[in-house]
PDB file of C-alpha atoms in Angstrom:
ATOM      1  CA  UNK A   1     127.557  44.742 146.317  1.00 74.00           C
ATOM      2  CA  UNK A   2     129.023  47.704 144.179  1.00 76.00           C
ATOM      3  CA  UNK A   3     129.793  48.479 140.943  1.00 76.00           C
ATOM      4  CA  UNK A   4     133.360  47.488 140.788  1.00 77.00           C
ATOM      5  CA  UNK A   5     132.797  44.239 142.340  1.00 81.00           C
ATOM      6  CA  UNK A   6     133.797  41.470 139.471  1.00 80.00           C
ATOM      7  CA  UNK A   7     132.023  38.635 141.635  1.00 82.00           C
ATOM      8  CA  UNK A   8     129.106  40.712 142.958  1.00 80.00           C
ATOM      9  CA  UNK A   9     128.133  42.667 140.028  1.00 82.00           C
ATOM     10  CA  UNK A  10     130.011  41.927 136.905  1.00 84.00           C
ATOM     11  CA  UNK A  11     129.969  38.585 136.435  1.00 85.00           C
ATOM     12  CA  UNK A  12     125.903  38.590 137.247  1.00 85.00           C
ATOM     13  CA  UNK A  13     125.331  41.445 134.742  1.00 86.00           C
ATOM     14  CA  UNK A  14     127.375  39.132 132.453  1.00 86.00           C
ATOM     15  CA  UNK A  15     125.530  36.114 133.139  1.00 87.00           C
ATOM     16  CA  UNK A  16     121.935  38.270 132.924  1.00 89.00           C
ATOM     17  CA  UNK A  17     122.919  40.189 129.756  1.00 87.00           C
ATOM     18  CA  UNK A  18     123.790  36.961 128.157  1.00 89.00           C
ATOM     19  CA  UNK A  19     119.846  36.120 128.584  1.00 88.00           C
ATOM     20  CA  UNK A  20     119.183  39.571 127.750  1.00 92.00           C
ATOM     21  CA  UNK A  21     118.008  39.980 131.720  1.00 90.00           C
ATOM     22  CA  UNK A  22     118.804  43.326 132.991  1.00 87.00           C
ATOM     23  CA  UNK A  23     118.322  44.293 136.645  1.00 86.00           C
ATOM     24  CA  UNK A  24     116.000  47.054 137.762  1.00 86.00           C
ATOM     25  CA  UNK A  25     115.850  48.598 141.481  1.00 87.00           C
ATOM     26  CA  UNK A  26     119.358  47.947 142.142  1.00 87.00           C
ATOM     27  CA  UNK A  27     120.641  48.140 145.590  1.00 89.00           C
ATOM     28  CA  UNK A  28     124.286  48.993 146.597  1.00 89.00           C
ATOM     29  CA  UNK A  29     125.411  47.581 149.843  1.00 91.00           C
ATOM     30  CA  UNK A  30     128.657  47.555 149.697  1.00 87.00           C
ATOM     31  CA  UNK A  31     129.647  43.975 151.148  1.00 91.00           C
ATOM     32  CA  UNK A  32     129.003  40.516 149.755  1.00 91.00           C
ATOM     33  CA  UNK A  33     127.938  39.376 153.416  1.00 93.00           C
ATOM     34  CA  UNK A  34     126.099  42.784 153.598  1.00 94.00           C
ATOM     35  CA  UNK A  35     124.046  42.044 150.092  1.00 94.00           C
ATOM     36  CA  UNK A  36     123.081  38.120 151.413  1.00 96.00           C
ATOM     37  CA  UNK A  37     121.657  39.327 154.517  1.00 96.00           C
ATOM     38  CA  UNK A  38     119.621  41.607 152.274  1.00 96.00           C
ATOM     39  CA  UNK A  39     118.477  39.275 150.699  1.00 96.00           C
ATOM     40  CA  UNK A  40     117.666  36.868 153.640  1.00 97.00           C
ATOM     41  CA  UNK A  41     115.450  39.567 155.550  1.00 96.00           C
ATOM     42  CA  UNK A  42     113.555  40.581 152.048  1.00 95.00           C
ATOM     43  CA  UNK A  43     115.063  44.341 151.855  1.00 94.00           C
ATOM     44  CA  UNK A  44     116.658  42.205 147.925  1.00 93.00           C
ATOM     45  CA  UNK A  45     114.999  39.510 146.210  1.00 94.00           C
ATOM     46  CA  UNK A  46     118.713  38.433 144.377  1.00 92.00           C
ATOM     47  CA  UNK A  47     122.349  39.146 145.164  1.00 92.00           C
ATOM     48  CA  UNK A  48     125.542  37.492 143.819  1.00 90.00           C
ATOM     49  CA  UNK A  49     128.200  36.342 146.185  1.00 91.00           C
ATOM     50  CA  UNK A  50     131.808  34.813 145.450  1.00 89.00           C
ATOM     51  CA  UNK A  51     132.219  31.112 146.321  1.00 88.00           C
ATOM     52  CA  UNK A  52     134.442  31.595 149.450  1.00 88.00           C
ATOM     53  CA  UNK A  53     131.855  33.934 151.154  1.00 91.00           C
ATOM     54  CA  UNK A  54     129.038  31.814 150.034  1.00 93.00           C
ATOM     55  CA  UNK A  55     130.660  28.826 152.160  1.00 92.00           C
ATOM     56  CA  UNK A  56     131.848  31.307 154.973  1.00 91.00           C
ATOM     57  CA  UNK A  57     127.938  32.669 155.285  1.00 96.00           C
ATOM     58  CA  UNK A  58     126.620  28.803 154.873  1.00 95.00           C
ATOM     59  CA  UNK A  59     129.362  28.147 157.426  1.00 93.00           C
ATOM     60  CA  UNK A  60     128.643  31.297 160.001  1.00 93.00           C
ATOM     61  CA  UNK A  61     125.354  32.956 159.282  1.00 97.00           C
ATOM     62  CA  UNK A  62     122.597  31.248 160.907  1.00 97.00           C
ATOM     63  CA  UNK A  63     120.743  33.610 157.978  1.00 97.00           C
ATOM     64  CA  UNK A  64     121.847  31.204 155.510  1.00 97.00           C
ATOM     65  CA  UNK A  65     119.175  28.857 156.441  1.00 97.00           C
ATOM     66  CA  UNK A  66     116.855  31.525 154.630  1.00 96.00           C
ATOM     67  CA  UNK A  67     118.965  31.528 151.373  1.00 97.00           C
ATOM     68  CA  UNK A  68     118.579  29.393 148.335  1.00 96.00           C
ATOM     69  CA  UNK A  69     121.546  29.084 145.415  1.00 95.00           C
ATOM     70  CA  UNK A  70     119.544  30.179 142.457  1.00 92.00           C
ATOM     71  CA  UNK A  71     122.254  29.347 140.059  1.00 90.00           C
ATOM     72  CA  UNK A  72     126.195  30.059 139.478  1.00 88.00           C
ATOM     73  CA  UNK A  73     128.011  32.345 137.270  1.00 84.00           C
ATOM     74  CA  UNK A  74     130.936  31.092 134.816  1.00 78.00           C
ATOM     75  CA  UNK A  75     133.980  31.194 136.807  1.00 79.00           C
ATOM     76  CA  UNK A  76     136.022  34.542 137.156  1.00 77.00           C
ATOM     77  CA  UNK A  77     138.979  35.202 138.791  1.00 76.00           C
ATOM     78  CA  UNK A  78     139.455  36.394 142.514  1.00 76.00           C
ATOM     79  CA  UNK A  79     141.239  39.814 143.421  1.00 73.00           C
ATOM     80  CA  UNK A  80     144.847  40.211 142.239  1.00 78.00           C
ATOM     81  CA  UNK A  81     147.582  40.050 144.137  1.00 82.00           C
ATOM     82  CA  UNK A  82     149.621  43.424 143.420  1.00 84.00           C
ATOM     83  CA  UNK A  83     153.769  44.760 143.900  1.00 88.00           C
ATOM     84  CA  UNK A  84     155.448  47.751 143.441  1.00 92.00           C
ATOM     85  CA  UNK A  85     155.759  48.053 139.305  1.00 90.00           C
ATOM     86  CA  UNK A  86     159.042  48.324 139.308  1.00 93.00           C
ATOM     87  CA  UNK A  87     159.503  45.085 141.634  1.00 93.00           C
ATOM     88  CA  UNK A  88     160.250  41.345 140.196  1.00 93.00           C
ATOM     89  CA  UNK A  89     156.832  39.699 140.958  1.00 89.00           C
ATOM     90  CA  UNK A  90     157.743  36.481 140.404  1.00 91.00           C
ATOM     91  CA  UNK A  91     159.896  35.843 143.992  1.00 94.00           C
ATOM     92  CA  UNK A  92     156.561  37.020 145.885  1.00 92.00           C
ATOM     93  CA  UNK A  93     154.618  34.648 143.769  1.00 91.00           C
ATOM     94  CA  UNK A  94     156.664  31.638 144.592  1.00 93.00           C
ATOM     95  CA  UNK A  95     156.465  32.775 148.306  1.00 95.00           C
ATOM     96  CA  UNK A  96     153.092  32.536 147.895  1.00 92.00           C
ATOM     97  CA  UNK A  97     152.343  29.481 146.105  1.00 93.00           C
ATOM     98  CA  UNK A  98     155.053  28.222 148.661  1.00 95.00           C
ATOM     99  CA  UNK A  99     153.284  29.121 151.486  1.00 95.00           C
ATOM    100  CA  UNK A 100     149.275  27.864 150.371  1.00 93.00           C
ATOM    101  CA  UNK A 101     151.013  24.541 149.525  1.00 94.00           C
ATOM    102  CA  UNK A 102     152.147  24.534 153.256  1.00 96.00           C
ATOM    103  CA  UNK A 103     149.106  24.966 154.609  1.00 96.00           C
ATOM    104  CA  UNK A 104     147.395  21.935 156.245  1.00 96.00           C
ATOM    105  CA  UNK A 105     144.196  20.315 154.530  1.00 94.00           C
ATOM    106  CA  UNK A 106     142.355  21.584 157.935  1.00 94.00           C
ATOM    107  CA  UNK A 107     143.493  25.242 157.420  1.00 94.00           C
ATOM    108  CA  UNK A 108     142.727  24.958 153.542  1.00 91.00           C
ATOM    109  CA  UNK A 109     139.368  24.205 153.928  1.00 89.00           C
ATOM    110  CA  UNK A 110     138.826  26.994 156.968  1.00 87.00           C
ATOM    111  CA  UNK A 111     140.386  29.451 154.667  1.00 86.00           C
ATOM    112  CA  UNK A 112     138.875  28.095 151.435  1.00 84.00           C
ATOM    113  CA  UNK A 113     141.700  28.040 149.724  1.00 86.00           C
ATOM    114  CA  UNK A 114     143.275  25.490 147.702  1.00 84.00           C
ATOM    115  CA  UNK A 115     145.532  26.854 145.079  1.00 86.00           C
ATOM    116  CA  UNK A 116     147.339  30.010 143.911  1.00 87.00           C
ATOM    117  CA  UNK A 117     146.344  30.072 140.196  1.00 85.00           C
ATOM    118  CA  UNK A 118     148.692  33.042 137.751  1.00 84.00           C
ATOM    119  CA  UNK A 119     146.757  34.215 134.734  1.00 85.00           C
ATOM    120  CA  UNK A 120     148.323  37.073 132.415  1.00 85.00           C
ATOM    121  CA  UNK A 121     147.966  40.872 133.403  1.00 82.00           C
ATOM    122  CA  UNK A 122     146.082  41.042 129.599  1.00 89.00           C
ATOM    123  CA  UNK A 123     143.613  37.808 130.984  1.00 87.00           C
ATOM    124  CA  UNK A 124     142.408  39.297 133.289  1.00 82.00           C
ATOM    125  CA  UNK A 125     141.618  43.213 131.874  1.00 82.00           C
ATOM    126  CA  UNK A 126     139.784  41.328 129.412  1.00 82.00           C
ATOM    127  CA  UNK A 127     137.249  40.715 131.892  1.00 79.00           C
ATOM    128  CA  UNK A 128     133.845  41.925 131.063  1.00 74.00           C
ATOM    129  CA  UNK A 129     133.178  45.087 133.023  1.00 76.00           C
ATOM    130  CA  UNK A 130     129.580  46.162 132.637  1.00 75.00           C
ATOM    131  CA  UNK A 131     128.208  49.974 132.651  1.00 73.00           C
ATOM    132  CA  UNK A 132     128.274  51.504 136.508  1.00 76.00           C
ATOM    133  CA  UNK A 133     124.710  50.567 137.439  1.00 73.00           C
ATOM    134  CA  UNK A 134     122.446  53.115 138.505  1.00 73.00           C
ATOM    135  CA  UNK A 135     121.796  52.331 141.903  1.00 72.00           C
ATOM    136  CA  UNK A 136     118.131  52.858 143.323  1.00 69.00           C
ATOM    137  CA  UNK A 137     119.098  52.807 147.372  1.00 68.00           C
ATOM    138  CA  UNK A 138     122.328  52.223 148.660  1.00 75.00           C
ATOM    139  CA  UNK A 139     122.126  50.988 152.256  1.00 73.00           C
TER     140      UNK A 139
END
């Protein structure tokens, strides 16, 4: 997807380095969406996804009937949700816990989302983050 994705590219190169796997002819297409569909008309023979857009394509795409799960990475955290630094956090956070637990089972599942989940500003920087890959196309 690109190099600063954690769910596209880091936690793969994690999950490959682990099995010391490392990726050659990497592609850069700058979307998760963008990087299945790759994948599904045979420009990529692998791309990572998160969860929610793997159910959103599965849901969507009729190109998801040309993709196969190969296997999951270890569980990472989504995007942050960000303030002002010199802003309390913590009244924003309770708005928005407040407002996922008001959200309808119906509207959960359409949005994929279930729970608001805090982890430390030190959790998550200690998040692997591999070397920028060196990307062969970018399309």
């Amino acid at each position: 997807n690109s190099a600063v994705s954690q769910s596209g590219w880091a936690a793969i190169d994690d999950m490959a380095g682990a099995d010391e796997f490392a990726f050659t002819n990497i592609v850069e297409t700058g979307a998760h969406a963008k990087s299945a569909l790759a994948v599904a008309d045979g420009t990529c023979d692998i791309c990572a996804v998160d969860a929610v857009t793997w159910q959103m394509i599965e849901r969507w795409d009729a190109f998801a009937a040309d993709l196969k799960v190969l296997a999951t990475t270890a569980h990472t955290p989504a995007l942050p949700f960000i303030t002002a630094g010199g802003r309390d956090p913590r009244p924003l956070q309770e708005a928005l816990v407040r407002a996922v637990d008001a959200l309808s089972e119906e509207d959960r599942v359409a949005l994929c989302l279930m729970d608001v989940t805090h982890i430390s500003a030190d959790e998550y920087a200690a998040l692997p983050i591999p070397p920028t890959p060196k990307f062969s196309t970018v399309i």
